[in-house]
Structure formats: structure tokens, C-alpha cells
Amino acid sequence: MDFLNNTDIVVAIAFVIFVGILLYLKVPGIVAGLLDKRAEAIKSEIDEARSLREEAQTLLASYERKQKEVAEQADNIVKSARTESEAAAAQAKVDLQTSIERRLQAAIDQIASAEAGAMREVKDKAVTVAIAAAGEVIAKKMKAADAGSLIDEAIKDVGEKLH
């Protein structure tokens, strides 16, 4: 047993016994099973992460599409509002022009009415002045007998027109 004094041999024998015990207890299979389970868990986590990444990319694309649609709708609303405001401005301009024309026509009508009233008033005044002047002229040049006969004729005419 001289070989037991050699530490290299003792270490080799202990190593072989240790490996034998490990093989007997099926430690490599257990370690391999644990490593396989760990590898499967890592693989499932990677697959889940890949799935989540694809889902996130799908959601991102969906939100980007929705954002573009909302931006297009906003542009359409702005264009529509601009068109409506331009139409409203044009209509307001037309309404203002119509109102101005109506007021101008009303002013012209008022001026014409005032002018006609003034002309009537002047004519009435002229007739009154002419009648008064004619009355004075007739009164100065007419004799009393002629005046009596004119009054009688006027009474007769009024009587005929009233009956």
C-alpha cells in the first residue's frame, strides 16, 4: 500500500469514487434535467417576449394609423371650417350689399316723397296766393251789381249740383 502515500493516486482514486457516486445517484441526469428545465423556461420567456414585442409593434402600428386618421380628420375639419367661414363671409357681404341698397332706395324714396310734399305745398300756396290776388283784383274791378249776379249764379250752380 505504498501507492497510498502518493497523493496523486489518492486524489485520482477519490475523484473516481466521487464520480462513481455521482453516476450512481444519477446526478448528471438531474443536473441535465434542471438545465433542460431552465433552458425551456428561458426559451418560453424569449418566446413570450417575442410575442409581446410583436403585439406591441401591432399596437404601435394601429395607434400610428389612428393618429394619421385623426390628423386627416382634423385637416378636413379645418378645411370645412375655412370653406364655411368663406361662404359665410361671402353671404354677409351679399347681405350687407342688399341692406345698403335697401337703405339707399328707402332714402331715395323719402327724398322723393319730401320733394313731392314740398311741390304740393308750393302749389297749394301758389293757388292760395293766386286766389287771394284774383279776389282782390276782381273786388277792385267789379261793380256791386255784377258781384250780386255772380253770387246768384254760384248759388244756383251749387243748388243744382247738390240736388
XYZ file of N, CA and C in Angstrom:
489
model
N 0.800 -1.138 0.000
C 0.000 0.000 0.000
C 0.875 1.245 0.000
N 1.809 1.059 -0.638
C 2.751 2.133 -0.853
C 2.174 3.186 -1.804
N 1.350 2.760 -2.611
C 0.774 3.721 -3.578
C -0.130 4.731 -2.870
N -0.572 4.438 -1.615
C -1.409 5.364 -0.896
C -0.618 6.561 -0.389
N 0.676 6.427 -0.404
C 1.497 7.542 0.021
C 1.602 8.595 -1.092
N 1.327 8.167 -2.257
C 1.393 9.092 -3.391
C 0.065 9.850 -3.433
N 0.127 11.145 -3.261
C -1.098 11.972 -3.186
C -1.811 12.045 -4.524
N -1.090 11.920 -5.578
C -1.734 11.986 -6.891
C -2.657 10.798 -7.075
N -2.222 9.658 -6.653
C -3.022 8.452 -6.820
C -4.232 8.532 -5.894
N -4.043 9.009 -4.672
C -5.140 9.107 -3.712
C -6.191 10.087 -4.257
N -5.737 11.166 -4.792
C -6.672 12.147 -5.343
C -7.393 11.554 -6.535
N -6.716 10.772 -7.373
C -7.323 10.158 -8.544
C -8.369 9.151 -8.110
N -8.031 8.306 -7.071
C -8.974 7.297 -6.587
C -10.190 8.003 -5.987
N -9.987 9.065 -5.222
C -11.099 9.799 -4.614
C -11.972 10.422 -5.696
N -11.328 10.917 -6.726
C -12.081 11.521 -7.830
C -12.936 10.471 -8.518
N -12.375 9.283 -8.767
C -13.120 8.212 -9.444
C -14.279 7.789 -8.548
N -14.040 7.651 -7.243
C -15.121 7.272 -6.329
C -16.201 8.367 -6.335
N -15.800 9.618 -6.287
C -16.745 10.738 -6.302
C -17.587 10.715 -7.576
N -16.928 10.525 -8.723
C -17.645 10.465 -9.998
C -18.554 9.253 -10.001
N -18.120 8.139 -9.424
C -18.946 6.931 -9.355
C -20.187 7.187 -8.523
N -20.008 7.845 -7.379
C -21.162 8.166 -6.529
C -22.113 9.090 -7.273
N -21.569 10.051 -7.982
C -22.418 10.972 -8.749
C -23.198 10.211 -9.820
N -22.528 9.256 -10.479
C -23.212 8.483 -11.514
C -24.237 7.549 -10.884
N -23.925 7.009 -9.746
C -24.837 6.098 -9.068
C -26.093 6.835 -8.630
N -25.909 8.013 -8.141
C -27.055 8.811 -7.702
C -27.745 9.549 -8.865
N -27.264 9.361 -10.057
C -27.818 9.945 -11.296
C -27.830 11.480 -11.240
N -26.782 12.036 -10.665
C -26.648 13.478 -10.566
C -26.514 14.124 -11.946
N -25.758 13.552 -12.899
C -25.694 14.197 -14.221
C -27.065 14.293 -14.889
N -27.904 13.273 -14.718
C -29.259 13.328 -15.288
C -30.098 14.399 -14.629
N -29.958 14.505 -13.298
C -30.706 15.536 -12.567
C -30.236 16.921 -12.980
N -28.902 17.082 -13.045
C -28.352 18.379 -13.461
C -28.785 18.687 -14.888
N -28.735 17.665 -15.778
C -29.165 17.880 -17.166
C -30.647 18.232 -17.209
N -31.465 17.557 -16.374
C -32.898 17.870 -16.325
C -33.138 19.290 -15.840
N -32.397 19.681 -14.800
C -32.531 21.047 -14.305
C -32.104 22.060 -15.362
N -30.995 21.741 -16.026
C -30.535 22.641 -17.105
C -31.546 22.687 -18.245
N -32.146 21.511 -18.579
C -33.166 21.494 -19.640
C -34.392 22.307 -19.228
N -34.811 22.159 -17.947
C -35.947 22.943 -17.468
C -35.627 24.435 -17.536
N -34.432 24.758 -17.116
C -34.017 26.166 -17.146
C -33.973 26.666 -18.583
N -33.455 25.830 -19.491
C -33.391 26.211 -20.911
C -34.798 26.382 -21.469
N -35.720 25.476 -21.074
C -37.108 25.584 -21.533
C -37.769 26.852 -20.993
N -37.502 27.162 -19.725
C -38.063 28.371 -19.127
C -37.537 29.609 -19.836
N -36.226 29.605 -20.110
C -35.630 30.746 -20.831
C -36.223 30.842 -22.235
N -36.383 29.682 -22.897
C -36.949 29.671 -24.249
C -38.391 30.183 -24.229
N -39.182 29.753 -23.227
C -40.576 30.227 -23.157
C -40.611 31.723 -22.851
N -39.707 32.200 -22.011
C -39.649 33.635 -21.742
C -39.262 34.411 -22.994
N -38.322 33.858 -23.762
C -37.925 34.514 -25.027
C -39.103 34.523 -25.992
N -39.830 33.384 -26.088
C -40.996 33.329 -26.977
C -42.074 34.315 -26.529
N -42.290 34.385 -25.208
C -43.278 35.324 -24.678
C -42.857 36.763 -24.945
N -41.565 37.043 -24.761
C -41.057 38.389 -25.033
C -41.205 38.719 -26.513
N -40.934 37.746 -27.373
C -41.082 37.952 -28.822
C -42.551 38.219 -29.150
N -43.436 37.451 -28.529
C -44.870 37.631 -28.757
C -45.317 39.011 -28.279
N -44.845 39.398 -27.089
C -45.195 40.731 -26.576
C -44.642 41.828 -27.470
N -43.453 41.617 -27.987
C -42.846 42.612 -28.881
C -43.678 42.761 -30.156
N -44.101 41.610 -30.729
C -44.924 41.660 -31.940
C -46.262 42.339 -31.653
N -46.836 42.027 -30.496
C -48.096 42.654 -30.112
C -47.912 44.160 -29.927
N -46.809 44.553 -29.308
C -46.523 45.973 -29.117
C -46.337 46.674 -30.463
N -45.655 46.001 -31.395
C -45.469 46.597 -32.726
C -46.808 46.735 -33.436
N -47.677 45.736 -33.273
C -49.003 45.802 -33.882
C -49.798 46.971 -33.293
N -49.747 47.099 -31.955
C -50.442 48.221 -31.308
C -49.868 49.562 -31.747
N -48.549 49.626 -31.855
C -47.910 50.869 -32.291
C -48.366 51.227 -33.700
N -48.386 50.224 -34.591
C -48.842 50.491 -35.962
C -50.300 50.929 -35.957
N -51.117 50.291 -35.109
C -52.523 50.660 -35.025
C -52.679 52.096 -34.537
N -51.927 52.468 -33.487
C -52.009 53.838 -32.973
C -51.488 54.847 -33.986
N -50.466 54.477 -34.733
C -49.953 55.398 -35.765
C -51.002 55.605 -36.849
N -51.698 54.505 -37.240
C -52.770 54.641 -38.240
C -53.886 55.531 -37.701
N -54.257 55.294 -36.434
C -55.316 56.115 -35.840
C -54.889 57.567 -35.756
N -53.625 57.796 -35.432
C -53.121 59.167 -35.353
C -53.194 59.826 -36.728
N -52.830 59.087 -37.770
C -52.921 59.650 -39.122
C -54.363 59.945 -39.486
N -55.270 59.021 -39.115
C -56.686 59.245 -39.413
C -57.209 60.469 -38.675
N -56.827 60.602 -37.410
C -57.267 61.763 -36.628
C -56.686 63.045 -37.225
N -55.419 62.987 -37.652
C -54.807 64.170 -38.272
C -55.540 64.525 -39.569
N -55.904 63.509 -40.356
C -56.641 63.764 -41.591
C -58.017 64.346 -41.275
N -58.676 63.796 -40.244
C -59.981 64.331 -39.863
C -59.855 65.774 -39.395
N -58.805 66.060 -38.639
C -58.584 67.440 -38.181
C -58.361 68.360 -39.381
N -57.572 67.895 -40.358
C -57.352 68.701 -41.564
C -58.668 68.926 -42.303
N -59.464 67.866 -42.401
C -60.759 68.007 -43.079
C -61.664 68.976 -42.333
N -61.651 68.913 -40.996
C -62.476 69.832 -40.210
C -62.015 71.265 -40.422
N -60.693 71.467 -40.445
C -60.157 72.822 -40.658
C -60.540 73.320 -42.051
N -60.388 72.442 -43.056
C -60.756 72.840 -44.424
C -62.238 73.167 -44.500
N -63.063 72.327 -43.865
C -64.507 72.549 -43.876
C -64.852 73.864 -43.185
N -64.224 74.096 -42.042
C -64.483 75.348 -41.312
C -64.050 76.553 -42.137
N -62.906 76.418 -42.800
C -62.418 77.524 -43.634
C -63.407 77.782 -44.778
N -63.875 76.713 -45.418
C -64.824 76.857 -46.521
C -66.121 77.488 -46.029
N -66.599 77.004 -44.868
C -67.844 77.556 -44.326
C -67.676 79.020 -43.938
N -66.525 79.359 -43.374
C -66.320 80.764 -42.993
C -66.223 81.650 -44.221
N -65.592 81.146 -45.287
C -65.518 81.934 -46.522
C -66.915 82.114 -47.110
N -67.714 81.032 -47.075
C -69.083 81.126 -47.590
C -69.899 82.098 -46.739
N -69.712 82.019 -45.409
C -70.439 82.936 -44.526
C -70.016 84.378 -44.774
N -68.721 84.582 -45.003
C -68.237 85.940 -45.288
C -68.824 86.452 -46.598
N -68.871 85.575 -47.606
C -69.441 85.969 -48.892
C -70.932 86.300 -48.729
N -71.635 85.463 -47.961
C -73.060 85.709 -47.732
C -73.262 87.000 -46.956
N -72.414 87.254 -45.960
C -72.515 88.501 -45.193
C -72.276 89.700 -46.100
N -71.335 89.547 -47.030
C -71.057 90.636 -47.965
C -72.275 90.906 -48.845
N -72.883 89.815 -49.337
C -74.083 89.962 -50.166
C -75.207 90.585 -49.353
N -75.392 90.100 -48.100
C -76.447 90.655 -47.243
C -76.202 92.136 -46.961
N -74.948 92.497 -46.707
C -74.613 93.897 -46.456
C -74.910 94.746 -47.689
N -74.538 94.239 -48.854
C -74.802 94.974 -50.096
C -76.310 95.150 -50.289
N -77.074 94.089 -50.028
C -78.531 94.164 -50.160
C -79.099 95.182 -49.174
N -78.598 95.145 -47.942
C -79.069 96.091 -46.928
C -78.751 97.524 -47.330
N -77.544 97.745 -47.837
C -77.155 99.088 -48.281
C -78.065 99.549 -49.417
N -78.333 98.640 -50.365
C -79.194 99.005 -51.490
C -80.606 99.324 -51.005
N -81.103 98.514 -50.034
C -82.445 98.773 -49.486
C -82.491 100.122 -48.791
N -81.485 100.411 -47.981
C -81.469 101.697 -47.264
C -81.328 102.862 -48.235
N -80.499 102.658 -49.259
C -80.330 103.710 -50.267
C -81.646 103.952 -50.984
N -82.360 102.866 -51.325
C -83.650 103.013 -52.003
C -84.656 103.694 -51.078
N -84.624 103.326 -49.783
C -85.534 103.954 -48.826
C -85.230 105.442 -48.709
N -83.957 105.813 -48.701
C -83.579 107.224 -48.630
C -84.038 107.955 -49.885
N -83.838 107.297 -51.041
C -84.291 107.915 -52.307
C -85.803 108.110 -52.278
N -86.530 107.097 -51.778
C -87.997 107.207 -51.700
C -88.406 108.332 -50.743
N -87.706 108.438 -49.609
C -88.024 109.504 -48.660
C -87.758 110.875 -49.277
N -86.647 110.983 -49.993
C -86.329 112.265 -50.652
C -87.397 112.599 -51.686
N -87.809 111.577 -52.473
C -88.832 111.814 -53.494
C -90.153 112.215 -52.836
N -90.488 111.545 -51.727
C -91.734 111.871 -51.019
C -91.678 113.294 -50.460
N -90.530 113.644 -49.871
C -90.377 115.002 -49.333
C -90.437 116.027 -50.456
N -89.825 115.696 -51.571
C -89.837 116.609 -52.727
C -91.260 116.791 -53.245
N -92.008 115.657 -53.341
C -93.394 115.745 -53.817
C -94.235 116.547 -52.826
N -94.015 116.329 -51.513
C -94.754 117.091 -50.498
C -94.440 118.573 -50.604
N -93.170 118.894 -50.809
C -92.784 120.303 -50.935
C -93.407 120.911 -52.179
N -93.424 120.153 -53.276
C -94.030 120.661 -54.513
C -95.525 120.901 -54.308
N -96.202 119.970 -53.626
C -97.634 120.132 -53.345
C -97.879 121.368 -52.485
N -97.035 121.494 -51.483
C -97.173 122.635 -50.580
C -96.974 123.956 -51.334
N -95.947 123.975 -52.225
C -95.696 125.183 -53.009
C -96.869 125.469 -53.942
N -97.406 124.398 -54.579
C -98.556 124.590 -55.481
C -99.765 125.090 -54.699
N -100.017 124.480 -53.529
C -101.156 124.917 -52.708
C -101.007 126.387 -52.316
N -99.794 126.727 -51.907
C -99.527 128.116 -51.515
C -99.717 129.037 -52.726
N -99.227 128.574 -53.905
C -99.382 129.406 -55.118
C -100.855 129.576 -55.472
N -101.629 128.487 -55.331
C -103.064 128.578 -55.640
C -103.727 129.533 -54.672
N -103.369 129.411 -53.382
C -103.961 130.293 -52.367
C -103.620 131.750 -52.668
N -102.350 131.983 -52.984
C -101.929 133.365 -53.300
C -102.637 133.854 -54.563
N -102.756 132.969 -55.574
C -103.412 133.367 -56.822
C -104.882 133.662 -56.601
N -105.527 132.833 -55.774
C -106.957 133.076 -55.496
C -107.127 134.396 -54.746
N -106.250 134.605 -53.763
C -106.351 135.859 -53.000
C -106.110 137.054 -53.916
N -105.105 136.940 -54.793
C -104.812 138.048 -55.717
C -105.962 138.247 -56.685
N -106.510 137.122 -57.191
C -107.634 137.238 -58.124
C -108.831 137.859 -57.421
N -109.051 137.461 -56.153
C -110.171 138.028 -55.384
C -110.011 139.524 -55.225
N -108.781 139.978 -54.934
C -108.547 141.403 -54.779
C -108.758 142.141 -56.100
N -108.231 141.541 -57.187
C -108.379 142.180 -58.498
C -109.849 142.256 -58.876
N -110.568 141.159 -58.673
C -111.988 141.138 -59.039
C -112.753 142.127 -58.159
N -112.420 142.152 -56.879
C -113.135 143.040 -55.964
C -112.907 144.496 -56.351
N -111.740 144.839 -56.799
C -111.457 146.216 -57.172
C -112.124 146.576 -58.479
N -112.183 145.646 -59.425
C -112.698 145.998 -60.744
C -114.184 145.687 -60.908
N -114.768 144.940 -60.052
C -116.148 144.533 -60.233
C -117.087 145.522 -59.534
N -118.217 145.694 -60.167
C -119.231 146.575 -59.617
C -120.144 145.744 -58.733
N -120.910 146.378 -57.909
C -121.775 145.704 -56.962
C -122.848 144.896 -57.670
N -123.412 145.355 -58.773
C -124.460 144.642 -59.491
C -123.886 143.376 -60.094
N -122.678 143.484 -60.655
C -122.039 142.293 -61.244
C -121.731 141.278 -60.152
N -121.316 141.727 -59.004
C -120.990 140.833 -57.895
C -122.246 140.124 -57.444
N -123.371 140.811 -57.353
C -124.634 140.188 -56.940
C -125.057 139.121 -57.927
N -124.927 139.397 -59.241
C -125.333 138.407 -60.238
C -124.407 137.195 -60.194
N -123.101 137.384 -59.934
C -122.165 136.251 -59.814
C -122.517 135.399 -58.599
N -122.896 136.044 -57.525
C -123.265 135.309 -56.313
C -124.538 134.521 -56.578
N -125.497 135.101 -57.275
C -126.734 134.385 -57.591
C -126.449 133.175 -58.470
N -125.618 133.345 -59.455
C -125.263 132.222 -60.347
C -124.550 131.130 -59.578
N -123.667 131.492 -58.661
C -122.927 130.492 -57.862
C -123.883 129.744 -56.973
N -124.874 130.425 -56.389
C -125.858 129.772 -55.541
C -126.695 128.804 -56.367
N -127.069 129.196 -57.573
C -127.848 128.359 -58.456
C -127.042 127.115 -58.839
N -125.764 127.314 -59.160
C -124.905 126.168 -59.528
C -124.734 125.197 -58.367
N -124.551 125.716 -57.190
C -124.404 124.859 -56.010
C -125.689 124.117 -55.762
N -126.835 124.818 -55.932
C -128.134 124.170 -55.738
C -128.353 123.036 -56.731
N -127.965 123.234 -57.967
C -128.139 122.198 -58.993
C -127.207 121.004 -58.716
N -126.013 121.298 -58.256
C -125.041 120.216 -58.027
C -125.375 119.413 -56.773
N -126.027 120.055 -55.814
C -126.365 119.357 -54.589
C -127.640 118.535 -54.738
N -128.581 118.938 -55.637
C -129.860 118.214 -55.780
C -129.779 117.159 -56.758
